[in-house]
Coordinates of N, CA, C and O and ligand atoms in Angstrom, one line a residue:
M1 N 31.0 53.0 42.9 CA 30.3 52.7 41.7 C 31.0 51.5 41.0 O 32.2 51.4 41.0
T2 N 30.2 50.6 40.5 CA 30.7 49.4 39.8 C 30.8 49.7 38.3 O 29.8 50.1 37.7
T3 N 31.9 49.5 37.8 CA 32.1 49.7 36.3 C 32.4 48.3 35.7 O 33.2 47.5 36.3
Q4 N 31.9 48.1 34.5 CA 32.3 46.9 33.8 C 33.3 47.2 32.8 O 33.3 48.2 32.1
R5 N 34.2 46.2 32.6 CA 35.3 46.4 31.6 C 35.4 45.2 30.7 O 35.1 44.1 31.2
I6 N 35.9 45.4 29.6 CA 36.1 44.4 28.6 C 37.4 43.7 29.0 O 38.4 44.3 29.1
V7 N 37.4 42.3 29.0 CA 38.6 41.6 29.3 C 38.8 40.7 28.1 O 37.9 40.0 27.6
V8 N 40.1 40.6 27.7 CA 40.5 39.8 26.5 C 41.4 38.6 27.1 O 42.4 38.9 27.7
D9 N 41.0 37.4 26.8 CA 41.8 36.3 27.0 C 42.8 36.1 25.8 O 42.4 35.6 24.8
R10 N 44.0 36.5 26.0 CA 44.9 36.5 24.9 C 45.3 35.1 24.4 O 45.8 34.9 23.3
N11 N 45.1 34.2 25.3 CA 45.5 32.8 25.0 C 44.4 32.2 24.1 O 44.6 31.2 23.4
R12 N 43.2 32.8 24.1 CA 42.1 32.3 23.2 C 42.0 33.0 21.9 O 41.6 32.5 20.9
C13 N 42.3 34.3 22.0 CA 42.0 35.2 20.8 C 42.8 34.7 19.6 O 44.0 34.6 19.7
T14 N 42.1 34.5 18.5 CA 42.8 34.1 17.3 C 43.1 35.2 16.3 O 43.7 35.0 15.3
G15 N 42.5 36.4 16.6 CA 42.8 37.6 15.8 C 42.1 37.7 14.5 O 42.5 38.4 13.6
I16 N 41.0 36.9 14.4 CA 40.3 36.9 13.1 C 39.5 38.2 12.9 O 39.2 38.7 11.8
G17 N 39.0 38.7 14.0 CA 38.4 40.1 14.0 C 36.9 40.1 13.8 O 36.4 41.1 13.3
I18 N 36.2 39.1 14.3 CA 34.7 39.2 14.3 C 34.3 40.4 15.1 O 33.4 41.2 14.8
C19 N 34.9 40.6 16.3 CA 34.6 41.7 17.2 C 34.8 43.0 16.4 O 34.0 43.9 16.6
E20 N 35.8 43.1 15.7 CA 36.1 44.4 15.0 C 35.0 44.6 13.9 O 34.6 45.8 13.7
S21 N 34.5 43.6 13.3 CA 33.5 43.8 12.3 C 32.2 44.2 12.9 O 31.4 44.9 12.3
I22 N 32.0 43.8 14.1 CA 30.7 44.2 14.8 C 30.8 45.6 15.5 O 29.9 46.4 15.4
F23 N 32.0 45.9 16.0 CA 32.1 47.2 16.8 C 33.5 47.7 16.6 O 34.4 47.8 17.4
P24 N 33.7 48.3 15.4 CA 35.1 48.7 15.0 C 35.6 49.9 15.8 O 36.8 50.2 15.8
E25 N 34.6 50.7 16.4 CA 35.1 51.8 17.2 C 35.8 51.3 18.5 O 36.6 52.1 19.0
R26 N 35.6 50.1 18.9 CA 36.2 49.6 20.1 C 37.3 48.6 19.8 O 38.3 48.5 20.5
F27 N 37.1 47.7 18.8 CA 38.0 46.6 18.6 C 38.7 46.8 17.3 O 38.1 47.1 16.3
E28 N 40.0 46.6 17.3 CA 40.8 46.6 16.1 C 41.8 45.6 16.1 O 42.6 45.4 17.1
V29 N 42.0 44.8 15.0 CA 43.0 43.8 14.9 C 44.1 44.4 14.0 O 43.9 44.8 12.9
D30 N 45.3 44.5 14.6 CA 46.4 45.1 13.8 C 47.0 44.2 12.8 O 46.6 43.0 12.7
D31 N 48.0 44.6 12.1 CA 48.5 43.9 11.0 C 49.2 42.5 11.4 O 49.4 41.6 10.7
D32 N 49.5 42.5 12.7 CA 50.1 41.3 13.3 C 49.1 40.3 13.8 O 49.4 39.2 14.3
G33 N 47.8 40.7 13.7 CA 46.7 39.8 14.3 C 46.5 40.0 15.7 O 45.9 39.2 16.4
T34 N 47.0 41.1 16.3 CA 46.9 41.4 17.7 C 45.7 42.3 17.9 O 45.5 43.3 17.3
L35 N 44.8 41.8 18.8 CA 43.6 42.6 19.1 C 43.9 43.8 20.0 O 44.6 43.7 21.0
I36 N 43.5 45.0 19.5 CA 43.6 46.2 20.3 C 42.2 46.6 20.8 O 41.3 46.7 19.9
V37 N 42.0 46.8 22.1 CA 40.7 47.3 22.6 C 40.9 48.8 22.9 O 41.7 49.1 23.8
H38 N 40.3 49.7 22.2 CA 40.6 51.1 22.3 C 40.1 51.7 23.6 O 40.7 52.6 24.1
D39 N 39.1 51.1 24.2 CA 38.7 51.6 25.5 C 37.9 50.4 26.2 O 37.0 49.9 25.5
T40 N 38.3 50.0 27.3 CA 37.8 48.8 27.9 C 36.5 49.1 28.7 O 35.8 48.2 29.2
V41 N 36.2 50.3 29.0 CA 35.1 50.7 29.9 C 33.8 50.5 29.2 O 33.6 51.0 28.1
V42 N 32.8 49.8 29.8 CA 31.5 49.6 29.3 C 30.6 50.7 29.8 O 30.5 50.9 31.0
T43 N 29.9 51.4 28.9 CA 29.0 52.5 29.3 C 27.6 52.1 28.8 O 27.4 51.2 28.0
A44 N 26.6 52.9 29.3 CA 25.3 52.6 28.8 C 25.2 52.8 27.3 O 24.4 52.1 26.6
E45 N 26.0 53.8 26.8 CA 25.9 54.1 25.4 C 26.5 52.9 24.5 O 26.0 52.7 23.4
N46 N 27.5 52.3 25.0 CA 28.1 51.3 24.1 C 27.8 49.8 24.6 O 28.3 48.9 23.9
R47 N 27.0 49.6 25.6 CA 26.8 48.3 26.1 C 26.3 47.3 25.1 O 26.8 46.2 25.0
A48 N 25.3 47.7 24.3 CA 24.7 46.8 23.3 C 25.8 46.3 22.3 O 25.8 45.1 22.0
G49 N 26.6 47.3 21.8 CA 27.6 46.9 20.9 C 28.7 46.0 21.5 O 29.1 45.0 20.9
V50 N 29.1 46.3 22.7 CA 30.1 45.5 23.4 C 29.5 44.1 23.6 O 30.2 43.1 23.4
E51 N 28.3 44.0 24.1 CA 27.7 42.6 24.4 C 27.6 41.8 23.1 O 27.8 40.6 23.1
D52 N 27.2 42.5 22.0 CA 27.1 41.8 20.7 C 28.5 41.2 20.3 O 28.6 40.1 19.9
A53 N 29.5 42.0 20.5 CA 30.9 41.5 20.1 C 31.3 40.4 21.0 O 31.9 39.4 20.6
V54 N 31.1 40.5 22.3 CA 31.4 39.5 23.3 C 30.8 38.2 22.9 O 31.4 37.1 22.8
Q55 N 29.5 38.2 22.6 CA 28.8 37.0 22.3 C 29.2 36.4 20.9 O 29.0 35.2 20.7
A56 N 29.6 37.3 20.0 CA 29.9 36.8 18.7 C 31.3 36.2 18.6 O 31.6 35.5 17.6
C57 N 32.1 36.4 19.5 CA 33.5 35.9 19.4 C 33.5 34.4 19.4 O 33.1 33.7 20.3
P58 N 34.0 33.8 18.3 CA 34.0 32.3 18.2 C 34.9 31.6 19.1 O 34.8 30.4 19.3
A59 N 35.9 32.3 19.6 CA 36.9 31.7 20.5 C 36.5 31.9 22.0 O 37.3 31.5 22.9
A60 N 35.4 32.6 22.3 CA 35.1 32.9 23.7 C 36.2 33.7 24.4 O 36.5 33.4 25.5
A61 N 36.9 34.6 23.7 CA 38.0 35.3 24.2 C 37.6 36.6 24.9 O 38.5 37.1 25.6
L62 N 36.4 37.0 24.7 CA 36.0 38.3 25.3 C 35.0 38.0 26.5 O 34.1 37.1 26.4
S63 N 35.2 38.8 27.5 CA 34.2 38.7 28.6 C 34.2 40.1 29.3 O 34.9 41.0 29.0
L64 N 33.2 40.2 30.2 CA 33.0 41.5 30.9 C 33.3 41.2 32.4 O 32.8 40.2 32.9
A65 N 34.1 42.1 33.0 CA 34.4 41.9 34.4 C 33.9 43.2 35.2 O 34.1 44.3 34.6
S66 N 33.4 43.0 36.3 CA 32.9 44.1 37.1 C 34.0 44.5 38.1 O 34.6 43.7 38.7
R67 N 34.2 45.8 38.2 CA 35.1 46.3 39.2 C 34.5 47.5 40.0 O 33.9 48.3 39.4
D68 N 34.8 47.5 41.2 CA 34.3 48.6 42.0 C 35.3 49.7 41.9 O 36.5 49.6 42.1
E69 N 34.8 50.9 41.5 CA 35.7 52.1 41.4 C 35.0 53.3 42.1 O 33.8 53.3 42.2
E70 N 35.9 54.1 42.5 CA 35.4 55.3 43.2 C 35.0 56.4 42.2 O 35.5 56.5 41.2
Ligands
SF4_1 S1 36.4 37.9 17.7 FE1 37.4 37.0 19.5 S2 39.0 35.8 18.6 FE2 38.4 37.2 17.0 S3 39.7 39.0 17.3 FE3 37.9 39.4 18.5 S4 38.4 38.6 20.5 FE4 39.9 37.7 19.1

């Protein structure tokens, strides 16, 4: 089964938190400006919110990667 996961490019992320404002259940910027992704797995239930956050990131720091998993 192929699962998609959220990937963060830490070299691009500026920690401003647009993703957090769109999908706070998944994305959180801590007091140091470091992005925390609470769960990287994309499911049917959260796909719309995840894709909205990925597209809204002004630094293009978020992407989705497919991985084959058993
Ligand atoms: S919106 Fe993009 S740049 Fe901003 S905290 Fe989220 S991943 Fe980082």
